[in-house]
Coordinates of C-alpha atoms in Angstrom, one line a residue:
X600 CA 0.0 0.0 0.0
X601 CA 3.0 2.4 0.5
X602 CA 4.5 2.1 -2.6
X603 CA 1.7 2.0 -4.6
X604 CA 1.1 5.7 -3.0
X605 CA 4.1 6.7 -3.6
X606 CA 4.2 5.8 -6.9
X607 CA 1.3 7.7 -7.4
X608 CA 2.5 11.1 -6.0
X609 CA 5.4 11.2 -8.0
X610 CA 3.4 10.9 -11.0
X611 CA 1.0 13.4 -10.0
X612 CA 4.1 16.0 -8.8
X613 CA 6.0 15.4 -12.3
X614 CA 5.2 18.7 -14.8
X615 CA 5.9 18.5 -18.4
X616 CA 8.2 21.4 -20.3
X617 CA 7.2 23.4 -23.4
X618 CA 10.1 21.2 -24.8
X619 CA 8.0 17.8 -23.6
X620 CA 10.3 16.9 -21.3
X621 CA 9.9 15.9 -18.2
X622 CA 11.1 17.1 -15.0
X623 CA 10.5 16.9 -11.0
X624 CA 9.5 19.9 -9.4
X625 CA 12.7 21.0 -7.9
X626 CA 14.8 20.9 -11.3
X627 CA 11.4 22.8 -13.2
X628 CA 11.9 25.9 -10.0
X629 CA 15.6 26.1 -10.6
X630 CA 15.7 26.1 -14.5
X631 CA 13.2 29.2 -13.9
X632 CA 14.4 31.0 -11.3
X633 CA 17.7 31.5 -12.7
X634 CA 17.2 32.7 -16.4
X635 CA 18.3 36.4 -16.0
X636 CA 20.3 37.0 -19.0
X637 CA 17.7 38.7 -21.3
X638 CA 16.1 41.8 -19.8
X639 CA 13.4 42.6 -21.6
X640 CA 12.0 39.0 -21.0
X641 CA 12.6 39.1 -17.1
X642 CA 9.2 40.4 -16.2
X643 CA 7.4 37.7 -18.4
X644 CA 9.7 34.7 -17.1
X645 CA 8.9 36.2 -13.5
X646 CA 5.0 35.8 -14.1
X647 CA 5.5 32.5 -15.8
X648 CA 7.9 31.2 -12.5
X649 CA 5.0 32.3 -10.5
X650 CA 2.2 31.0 -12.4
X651 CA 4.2 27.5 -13.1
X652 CA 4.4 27.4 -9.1
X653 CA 1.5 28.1 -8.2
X654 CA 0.3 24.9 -10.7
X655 CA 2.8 23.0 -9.3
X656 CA 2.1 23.8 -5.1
X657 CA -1.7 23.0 -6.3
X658 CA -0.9 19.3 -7.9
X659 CA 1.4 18.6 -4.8
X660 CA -1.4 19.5 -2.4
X661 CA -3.7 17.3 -4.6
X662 CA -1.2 14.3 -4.8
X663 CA -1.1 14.7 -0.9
X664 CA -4.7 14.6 -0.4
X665 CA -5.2 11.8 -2.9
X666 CA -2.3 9.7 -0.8
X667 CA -3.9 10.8 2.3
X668 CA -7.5 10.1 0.9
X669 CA -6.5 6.3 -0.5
X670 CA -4.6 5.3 2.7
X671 CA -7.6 6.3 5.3
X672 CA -10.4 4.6 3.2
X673 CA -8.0 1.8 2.9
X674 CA -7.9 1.4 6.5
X675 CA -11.3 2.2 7.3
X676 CA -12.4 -0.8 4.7
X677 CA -10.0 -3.0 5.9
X678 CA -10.8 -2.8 9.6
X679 CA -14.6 -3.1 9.1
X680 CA -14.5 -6.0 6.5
X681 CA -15.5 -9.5 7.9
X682 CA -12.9 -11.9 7.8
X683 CA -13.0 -14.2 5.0
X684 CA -14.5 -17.7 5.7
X685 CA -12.8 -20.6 6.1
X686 CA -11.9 -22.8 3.0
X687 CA -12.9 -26.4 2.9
X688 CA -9.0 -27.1 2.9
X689 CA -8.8 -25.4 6.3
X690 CA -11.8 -26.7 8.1
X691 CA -11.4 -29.0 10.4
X692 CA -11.5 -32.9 9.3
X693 CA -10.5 -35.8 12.0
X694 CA -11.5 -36.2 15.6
X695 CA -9.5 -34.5 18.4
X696 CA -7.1 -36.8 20.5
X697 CA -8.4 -37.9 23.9
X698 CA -6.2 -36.8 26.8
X699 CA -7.4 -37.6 30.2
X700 CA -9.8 -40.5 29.6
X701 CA -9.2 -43.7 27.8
X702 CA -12.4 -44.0 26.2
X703 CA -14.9 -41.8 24.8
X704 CA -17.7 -41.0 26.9
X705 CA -21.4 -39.3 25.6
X706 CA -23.6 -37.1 28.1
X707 CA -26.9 -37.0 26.2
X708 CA -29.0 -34.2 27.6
X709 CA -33.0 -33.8 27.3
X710 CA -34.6 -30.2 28.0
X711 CA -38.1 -31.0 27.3
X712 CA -39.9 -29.1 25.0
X713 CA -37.1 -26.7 24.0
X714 CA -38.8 -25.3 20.7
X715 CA -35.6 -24.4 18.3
X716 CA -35.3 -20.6 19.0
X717 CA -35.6 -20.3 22.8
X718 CA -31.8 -20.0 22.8
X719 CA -32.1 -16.3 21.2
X720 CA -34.6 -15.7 23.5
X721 CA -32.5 -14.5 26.3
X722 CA -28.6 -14.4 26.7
X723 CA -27.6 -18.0 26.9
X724 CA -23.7 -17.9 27.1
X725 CA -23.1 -21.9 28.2
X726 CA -25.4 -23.0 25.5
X727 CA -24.0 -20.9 22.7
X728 CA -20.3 -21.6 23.7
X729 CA -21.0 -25.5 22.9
X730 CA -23.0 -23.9 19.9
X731 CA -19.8 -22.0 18.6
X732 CA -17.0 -24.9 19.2
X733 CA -18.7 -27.7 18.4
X734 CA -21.8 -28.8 15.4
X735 CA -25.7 -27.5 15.1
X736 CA -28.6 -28.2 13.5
X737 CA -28.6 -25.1 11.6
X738 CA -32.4 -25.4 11.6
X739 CA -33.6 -27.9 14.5
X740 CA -33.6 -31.0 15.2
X741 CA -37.3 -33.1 13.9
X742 CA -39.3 -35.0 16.7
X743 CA -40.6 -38.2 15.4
X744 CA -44.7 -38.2 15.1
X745 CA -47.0 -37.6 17.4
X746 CA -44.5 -34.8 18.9
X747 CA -45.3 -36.1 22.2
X748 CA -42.8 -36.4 25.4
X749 CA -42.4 -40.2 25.5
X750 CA -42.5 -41.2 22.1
X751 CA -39.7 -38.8 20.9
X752 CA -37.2 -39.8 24.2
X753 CA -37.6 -43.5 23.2
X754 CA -36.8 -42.8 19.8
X755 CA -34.0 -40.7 20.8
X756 CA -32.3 -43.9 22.3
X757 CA -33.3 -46.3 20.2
X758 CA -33.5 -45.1 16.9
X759 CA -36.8 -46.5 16.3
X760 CA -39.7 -45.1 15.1
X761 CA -42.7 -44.9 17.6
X762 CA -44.6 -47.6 15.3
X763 CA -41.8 -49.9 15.9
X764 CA -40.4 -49.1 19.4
X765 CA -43.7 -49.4 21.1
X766 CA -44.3 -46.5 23.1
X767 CA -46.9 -44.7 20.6
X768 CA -48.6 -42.1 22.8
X769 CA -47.3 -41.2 26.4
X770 CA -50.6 -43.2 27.0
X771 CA -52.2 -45.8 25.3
X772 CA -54.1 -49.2 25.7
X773 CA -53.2 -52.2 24.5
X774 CA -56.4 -53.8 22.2
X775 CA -55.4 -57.1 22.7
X776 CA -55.5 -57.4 26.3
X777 CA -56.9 -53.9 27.6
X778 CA -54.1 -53.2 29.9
X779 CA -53.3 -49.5 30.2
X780 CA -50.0 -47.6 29.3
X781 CA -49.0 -44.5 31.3
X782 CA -45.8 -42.9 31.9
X783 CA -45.7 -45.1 35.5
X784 CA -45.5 -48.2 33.3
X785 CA -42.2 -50.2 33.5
X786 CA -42.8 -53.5 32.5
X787 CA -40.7 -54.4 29.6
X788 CA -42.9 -55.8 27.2
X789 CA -44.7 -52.7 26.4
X790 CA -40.6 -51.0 25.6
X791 CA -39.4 -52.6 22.4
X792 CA -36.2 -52.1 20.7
X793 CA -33.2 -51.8 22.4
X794 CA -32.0 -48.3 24.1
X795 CA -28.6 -47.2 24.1
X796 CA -27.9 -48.4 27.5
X797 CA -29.1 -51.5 27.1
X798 CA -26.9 -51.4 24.3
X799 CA -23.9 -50.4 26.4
X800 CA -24.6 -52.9 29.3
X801 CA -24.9 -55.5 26.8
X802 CA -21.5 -54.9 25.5
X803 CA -19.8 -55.0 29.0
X804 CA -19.8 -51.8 29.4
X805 CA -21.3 -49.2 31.7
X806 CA -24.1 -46.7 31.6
X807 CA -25.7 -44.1 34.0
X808 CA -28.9 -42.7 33.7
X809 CA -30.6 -39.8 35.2
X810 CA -34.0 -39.7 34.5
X811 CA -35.2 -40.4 31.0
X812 CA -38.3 -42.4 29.4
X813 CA -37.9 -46.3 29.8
X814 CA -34.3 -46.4 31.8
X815 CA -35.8 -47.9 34.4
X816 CA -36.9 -50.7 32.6
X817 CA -34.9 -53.9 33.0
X818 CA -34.3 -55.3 29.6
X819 CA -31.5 -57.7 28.3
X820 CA -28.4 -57.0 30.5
X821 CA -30.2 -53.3 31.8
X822 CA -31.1 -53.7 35.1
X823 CA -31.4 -50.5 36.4
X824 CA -28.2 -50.2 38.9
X825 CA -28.4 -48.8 41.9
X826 CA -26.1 -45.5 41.8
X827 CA -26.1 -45.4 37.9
X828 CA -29.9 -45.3 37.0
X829 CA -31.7 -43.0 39.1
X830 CA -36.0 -43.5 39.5
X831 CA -38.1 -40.4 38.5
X832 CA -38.7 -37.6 40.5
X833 CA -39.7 -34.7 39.6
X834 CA -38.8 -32.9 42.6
X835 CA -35.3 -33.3 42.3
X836 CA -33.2 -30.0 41.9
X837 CA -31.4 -29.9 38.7
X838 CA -28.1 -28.7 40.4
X839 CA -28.2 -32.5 42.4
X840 CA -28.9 -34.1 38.9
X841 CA -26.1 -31.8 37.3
X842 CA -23.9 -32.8 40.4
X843 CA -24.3 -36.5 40.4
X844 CA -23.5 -36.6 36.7
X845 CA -20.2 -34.8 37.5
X846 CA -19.4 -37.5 40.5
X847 CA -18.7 -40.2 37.8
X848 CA -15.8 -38.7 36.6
X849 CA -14.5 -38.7 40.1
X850 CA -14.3 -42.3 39.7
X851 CA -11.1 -44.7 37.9
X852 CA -10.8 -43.9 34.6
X853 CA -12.2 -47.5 34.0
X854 CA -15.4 -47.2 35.7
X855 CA -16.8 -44.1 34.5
X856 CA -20.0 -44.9 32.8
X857 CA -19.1 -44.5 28.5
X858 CA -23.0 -43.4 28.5
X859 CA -25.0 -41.0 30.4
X860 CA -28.3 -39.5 30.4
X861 CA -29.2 -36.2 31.7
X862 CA -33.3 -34.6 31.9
X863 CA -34.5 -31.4 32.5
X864 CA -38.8 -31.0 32.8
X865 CA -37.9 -27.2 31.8
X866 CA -39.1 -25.3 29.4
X867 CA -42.1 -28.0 28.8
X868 CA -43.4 -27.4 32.5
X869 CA -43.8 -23.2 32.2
X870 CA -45.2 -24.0 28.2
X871 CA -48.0 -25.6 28.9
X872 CA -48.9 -23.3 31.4
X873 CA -48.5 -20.5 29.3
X874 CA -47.4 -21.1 26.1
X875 CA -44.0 -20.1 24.2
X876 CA -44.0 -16.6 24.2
X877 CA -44.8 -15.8 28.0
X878 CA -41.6 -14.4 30.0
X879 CA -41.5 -17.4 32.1
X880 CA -40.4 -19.2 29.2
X881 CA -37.5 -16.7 29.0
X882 CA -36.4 -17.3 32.3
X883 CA -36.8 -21.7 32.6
X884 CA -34.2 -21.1 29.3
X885 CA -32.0 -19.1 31.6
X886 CA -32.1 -21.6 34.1
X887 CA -31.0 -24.6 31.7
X888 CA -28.5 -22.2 30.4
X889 CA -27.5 -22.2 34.3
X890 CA -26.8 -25.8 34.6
X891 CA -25.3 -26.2 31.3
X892 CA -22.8 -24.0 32.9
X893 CA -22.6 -26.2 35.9
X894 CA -21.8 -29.2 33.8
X895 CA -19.1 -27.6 31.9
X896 CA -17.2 -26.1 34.8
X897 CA -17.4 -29.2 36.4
X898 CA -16.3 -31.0 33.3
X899 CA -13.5 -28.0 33.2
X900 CA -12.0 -28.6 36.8
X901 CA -11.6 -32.0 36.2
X902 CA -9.8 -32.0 33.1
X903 CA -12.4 -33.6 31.1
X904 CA -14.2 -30.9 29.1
X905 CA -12.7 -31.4 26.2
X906 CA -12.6 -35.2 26.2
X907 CA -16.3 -35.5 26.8
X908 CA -18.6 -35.3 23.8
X909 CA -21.9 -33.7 24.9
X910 CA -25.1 -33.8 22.7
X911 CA -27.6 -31.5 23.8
X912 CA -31.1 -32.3 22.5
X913 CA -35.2 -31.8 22.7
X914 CA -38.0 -34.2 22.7
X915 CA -40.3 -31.5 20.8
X916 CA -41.0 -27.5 20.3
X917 CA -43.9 -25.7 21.6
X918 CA -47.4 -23.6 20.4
X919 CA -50.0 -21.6 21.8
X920 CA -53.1 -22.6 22.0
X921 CA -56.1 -20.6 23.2
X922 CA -60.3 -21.4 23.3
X923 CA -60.8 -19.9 20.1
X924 CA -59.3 -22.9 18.4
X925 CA -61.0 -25.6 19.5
X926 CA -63.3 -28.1 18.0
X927 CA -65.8 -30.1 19.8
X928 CA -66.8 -33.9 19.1
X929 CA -70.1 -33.4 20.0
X930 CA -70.2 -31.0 17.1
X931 CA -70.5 -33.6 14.7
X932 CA -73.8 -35.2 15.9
X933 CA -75.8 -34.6 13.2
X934 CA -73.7 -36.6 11.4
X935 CA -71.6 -39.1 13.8
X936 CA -71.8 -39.7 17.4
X937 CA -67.9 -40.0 18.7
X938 CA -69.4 -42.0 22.1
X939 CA -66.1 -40.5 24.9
X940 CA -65.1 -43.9 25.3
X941 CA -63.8 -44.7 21.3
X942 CA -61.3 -41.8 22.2
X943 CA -57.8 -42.5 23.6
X944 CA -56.5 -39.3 22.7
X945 CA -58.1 -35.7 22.1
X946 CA -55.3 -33.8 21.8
X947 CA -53.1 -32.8 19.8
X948 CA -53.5 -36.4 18.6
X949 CA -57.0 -37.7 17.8
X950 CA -57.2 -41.3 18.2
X951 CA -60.6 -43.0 17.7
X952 CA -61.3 -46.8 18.2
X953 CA -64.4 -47.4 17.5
X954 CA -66.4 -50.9 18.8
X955 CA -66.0 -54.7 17.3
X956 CA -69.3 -54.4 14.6
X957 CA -68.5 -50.4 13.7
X958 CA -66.4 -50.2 10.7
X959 CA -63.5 -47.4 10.8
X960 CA -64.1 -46.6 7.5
X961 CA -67.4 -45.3 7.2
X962 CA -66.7 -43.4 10.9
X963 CA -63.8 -41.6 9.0
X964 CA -66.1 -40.9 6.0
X965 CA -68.7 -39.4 8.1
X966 CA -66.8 -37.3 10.4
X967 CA -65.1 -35.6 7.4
X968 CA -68.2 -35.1 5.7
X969 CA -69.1 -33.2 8.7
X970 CA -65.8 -31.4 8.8
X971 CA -65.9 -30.1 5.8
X972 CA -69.7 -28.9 5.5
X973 CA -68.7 -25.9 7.0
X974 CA -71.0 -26.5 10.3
X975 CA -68.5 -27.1 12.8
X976 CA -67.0 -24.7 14.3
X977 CA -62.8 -24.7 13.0
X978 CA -63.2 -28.4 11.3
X979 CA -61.7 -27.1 8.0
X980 CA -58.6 -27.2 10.8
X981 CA -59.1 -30.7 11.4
X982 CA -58.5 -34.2 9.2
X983 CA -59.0 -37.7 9.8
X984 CA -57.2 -41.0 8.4
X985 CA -57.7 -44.3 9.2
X986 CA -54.1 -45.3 10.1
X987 CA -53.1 -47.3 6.8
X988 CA -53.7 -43.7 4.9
X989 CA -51.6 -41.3 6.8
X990 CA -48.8 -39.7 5.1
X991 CA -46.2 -42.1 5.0
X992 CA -43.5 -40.0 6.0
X993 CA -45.3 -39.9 9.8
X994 CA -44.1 -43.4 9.8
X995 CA -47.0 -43.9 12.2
X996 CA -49.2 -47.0 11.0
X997 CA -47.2 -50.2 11.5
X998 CA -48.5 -51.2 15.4
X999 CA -51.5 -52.5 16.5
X1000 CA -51.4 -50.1 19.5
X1001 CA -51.9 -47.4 16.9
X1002 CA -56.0 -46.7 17.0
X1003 CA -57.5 -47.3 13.6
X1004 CA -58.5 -44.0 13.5
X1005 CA -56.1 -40.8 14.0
X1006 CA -57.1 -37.2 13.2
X1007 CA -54.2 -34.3 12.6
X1008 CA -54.7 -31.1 14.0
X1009 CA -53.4 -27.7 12.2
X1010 CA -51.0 -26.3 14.3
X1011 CA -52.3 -24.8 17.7
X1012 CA -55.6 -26.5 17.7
X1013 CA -57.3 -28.5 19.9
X1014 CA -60.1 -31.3 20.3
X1015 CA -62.2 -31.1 23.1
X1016 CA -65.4 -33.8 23.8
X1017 CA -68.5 -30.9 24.5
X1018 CA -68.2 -27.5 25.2
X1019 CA -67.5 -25.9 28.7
X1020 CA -67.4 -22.5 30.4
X1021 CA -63.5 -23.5 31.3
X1022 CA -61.2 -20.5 29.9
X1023 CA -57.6 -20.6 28.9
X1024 CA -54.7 -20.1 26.7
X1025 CA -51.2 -21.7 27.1
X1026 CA -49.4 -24.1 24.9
X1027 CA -49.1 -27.7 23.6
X1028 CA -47.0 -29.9 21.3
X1029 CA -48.0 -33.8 19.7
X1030 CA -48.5 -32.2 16.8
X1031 CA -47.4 -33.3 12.8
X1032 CA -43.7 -33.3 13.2
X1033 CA -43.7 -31.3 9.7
X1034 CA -45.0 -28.0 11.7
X1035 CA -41.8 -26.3 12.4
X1036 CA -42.7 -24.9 15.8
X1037 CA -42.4 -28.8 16.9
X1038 CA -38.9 -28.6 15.9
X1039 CA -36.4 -28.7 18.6
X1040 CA -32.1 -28.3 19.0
X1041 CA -29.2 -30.9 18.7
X1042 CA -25.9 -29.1 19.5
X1043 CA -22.9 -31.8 19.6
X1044 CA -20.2 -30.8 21.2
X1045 CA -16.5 -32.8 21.6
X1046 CA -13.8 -34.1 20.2
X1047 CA -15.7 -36.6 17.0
X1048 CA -17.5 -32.9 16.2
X1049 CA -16.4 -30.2 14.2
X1050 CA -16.1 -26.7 16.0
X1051 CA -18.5 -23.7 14.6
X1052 CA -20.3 -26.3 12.1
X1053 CA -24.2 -26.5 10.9
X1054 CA -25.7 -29.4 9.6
X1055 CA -29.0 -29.9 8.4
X1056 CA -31.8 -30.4 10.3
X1057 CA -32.5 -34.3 10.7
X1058 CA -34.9 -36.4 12.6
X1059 CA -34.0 -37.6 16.1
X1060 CA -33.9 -41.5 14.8
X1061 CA -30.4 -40.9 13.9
X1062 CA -29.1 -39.7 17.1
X1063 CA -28.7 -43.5 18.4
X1064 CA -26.4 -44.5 15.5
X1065 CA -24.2 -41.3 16.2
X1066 CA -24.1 -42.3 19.6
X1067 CA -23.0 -46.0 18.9
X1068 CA -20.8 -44.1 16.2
X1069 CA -19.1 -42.5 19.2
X1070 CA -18.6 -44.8 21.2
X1071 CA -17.2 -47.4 19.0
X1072 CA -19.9 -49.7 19.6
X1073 CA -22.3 -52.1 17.6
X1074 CA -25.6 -50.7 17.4
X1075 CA -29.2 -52.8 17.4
X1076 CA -31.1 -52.6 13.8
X1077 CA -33.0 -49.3 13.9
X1078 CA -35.0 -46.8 11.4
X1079 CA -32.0 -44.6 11.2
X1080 CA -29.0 -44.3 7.9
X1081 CA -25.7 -45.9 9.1
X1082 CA -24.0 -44.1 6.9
X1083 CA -25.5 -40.7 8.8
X1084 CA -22.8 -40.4 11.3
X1085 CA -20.6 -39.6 8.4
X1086 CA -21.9 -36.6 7.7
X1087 CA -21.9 -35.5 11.2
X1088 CA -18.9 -36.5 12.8
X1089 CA -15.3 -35.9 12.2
X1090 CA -13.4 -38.8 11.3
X1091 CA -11.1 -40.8 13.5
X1092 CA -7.5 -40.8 13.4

């Protein structure tokens, strides 16, 4: 940049002769200032010195201002230009070294119904510093269908579609013999597939859970160990659940558990009550943000931060829903009576079984004919499938615990049996996992995951096979890509 001014004042500063030649503004001065010998010109050479320095003083202040005026926009550019991205050759593209443990260990951590975009809602510095050195979802992670709490965590650790897994509702009965699921239920047959621990345990290894759908359900070689699989309860404060996660690595390196499991109720709890826009929602994210913190200074005074890889997830997002969007069974009587005891669910997930002797396609037929008249109040914002006829990509036909009949809502509506004088607004989630305000985050962060990356957004199916991926371990058959950790994890030296 110096040169190229310089260059460019002594271009500007150089005067051409009545001859043509050439000359730099000290040689033109004394050429004219000492011509004396003819008389009678003296007076005209004196007006031409002056006027030939008063041209030149004016292109030297010129040439100064130019230099001055090139090397302070210079500058100014420079210093407010963005650096340049990086180049594919400079990213980064194999795993980081382990250095205090001999084995990689996974914390996967659940903040139920964190709807992608609650981290901007408030200064979330923990959150956003595994955000900025390690990989994101540029645009959310996808619950499986129905968006629902116990479905999605299942799937999450198993890989498994909520057809295929079992757990299709976070409660359901079984038509065969009647029994009913809740979220109390932890008898093994109604938990198919085969959740990472179990996977882990299986393989001789050792897993801690605390809190999360199904881990206290003894399957294969999962038996729930005391110390390393802690029973729900709700009442615990997250700082002990942070805490006790952080006391395995105060164990040999050979017994800490290669797989943990981590659960926060919050921000589900305060959405329900009041939806995803209310402040309360902006201070439950602080509060995860909190104990993120907690985890990673603990992590950080123990060496270990950098060793551990940390996958940060949701089950689901969050809507709001209010009165003026519901839609009422009894509604369609003119039509159809929906009897309360065909329903299992109302919403966001309408699940009719109808009676032996009442055939599930004519009820579908007639309660869309009533939809769509235009006589019920919202039912242009309602549609009902038997099961076999739902968009495939729901995935959400291929169990017999699945009801015959399953209505989708449009986002933030809801199905109620008859009409009431109860009031209220707040928020909800189950519904199609195509809506994007179901959509929730996955932020990896450790040494198999590249810093500052985005990825697209995937479903939560695949999270199992990453995990395995991780870990070095063989995975059970699933609905997820083998070939997807590939595109999300650095490769291994």
């Amino acid at each position: 940049m110096g040169s190229d001014s310089a260059l460019s004042s002594t271009k500007l500063a150089q005067i051409p002769t009545q001859e043509g030649e050439s000359h730099t503004p000290s040689t033109a001065l004394l050429s004219f200032s000492t011509d004396s010998s003819d008389p009678s010109n003296r007076s005209q050479k004196h007006t031409t010195t002056i006027f030939i320095s008063l041209l030149l003083i004016t292109c030297i202040a010129l040439s100064a201002a130019s230099a001055f005026a090139f090397l302070f926009f210079s500058s100014a550019s420079s210093s407010s230009s963005p650096a340049p991205p990086q180049t594919s050759s400079s990213l980064q593209t194999t795993s980081r070294p382990l250095t205090k443990l001999n084995h990689p260990v996974v914390i996967l951590i659940s903040s139920d119904g964190f709807r992608f975009g609650y981290q901007f809602k408030t200064p979330t510095p923990n959150i956003h510093r595994l955000i900025a050195n390690g990989t994101e979802a540029e645009t959310g992670l996808i619950p499986v269908f129905p968006t629902l709490t116990f479905p999605n965590h299942y799937s999450i650790v198993t890989g498994l579609y909520p057809a295929y897994h079992g757990i299709i509702n976070n409660h359901f009965v079984d038509p065969i013999t009647g029994e009913v699921f809740t979220m109390r239920s932890h008898e093994p047959k109604w938990w198919l597939g085969e959740p990472v621990w179990e996977t882990v345990a299986n393989q001789g290894l050792r897993a801690a859970t605390y809190f999360w759908p199904g881990s206290e359900v003894h399957k294969g070689s999962w038996n729930c160990p005391d110390g390393f699989c802690m029973f729900y309860n709700g009442s615990v404060p997250f700082e002990e659940r942070v805490d006790k996660i952080l006391s395995y690595f105060d164990l040999p390196s050979a017994e800490i558990p290669v797989f943990m499991t981590l659960y926060f109720e919050d921000p589900d709890h305060q959405g329900h009550q009041v939806g995803p826009d209310d402040p309360a929602i902006t201070e439950a994210v602080a509060g995860i943000d909190k104990m993120i913190g907690r985890l990673i200074n603990g992590l950080e005074k123990r060496g270990v931060f950098e060793d551990v890889h940390i996958i940060m997830v949701g089950d689901h997002g969050m809507v709001g829903t209010c009165d003026k969007k519901l839609i009422f069974l009894d509604d369609l009587a003119p039509w159809i009576e929906i009897p309360a005891e065909w329903v299992q669910s109302y919403t966001p997930l309408l699940a009719v079984r109808p009676p032996p002797g009442v055939a599930p396609g004519s009820v579908v037929g007639k309660i869309n004919e009533a939809l769509q008249s235009g006589k019920v109040q919202n039912g242009k914002h309602l549609k009902v499938y038997l099961k076999e006829e739902l968009p495939s990509r729901l995935q959400y036909s291929a169990s017999d615990r699945i009801p015959p009949i399953i209505g989708l809502l449009e986002e933030g509506f809801k199905v109620e049996q008859k009409r009431t004088q109860h009031q209220e607004c707040g928020g909800e989630h189950g519904y199609d996992n195509a809506v994007f305000s179901m959509r929730t985050i996955f932020i990896g962060h450790g040494p198999q995951f590249a810093k500052g990356r985005k990825v697209p957004s995937f479903e939560n199916v695949q999270i199992y096979n990453l995990v395995t991926s991780i870990l070095k371990i063989q995975g059970a058959p699933n609905n997820g890509s083998l070939s997807f950790p590939g595109s999300v994890l650095l490769a291994t030296s």
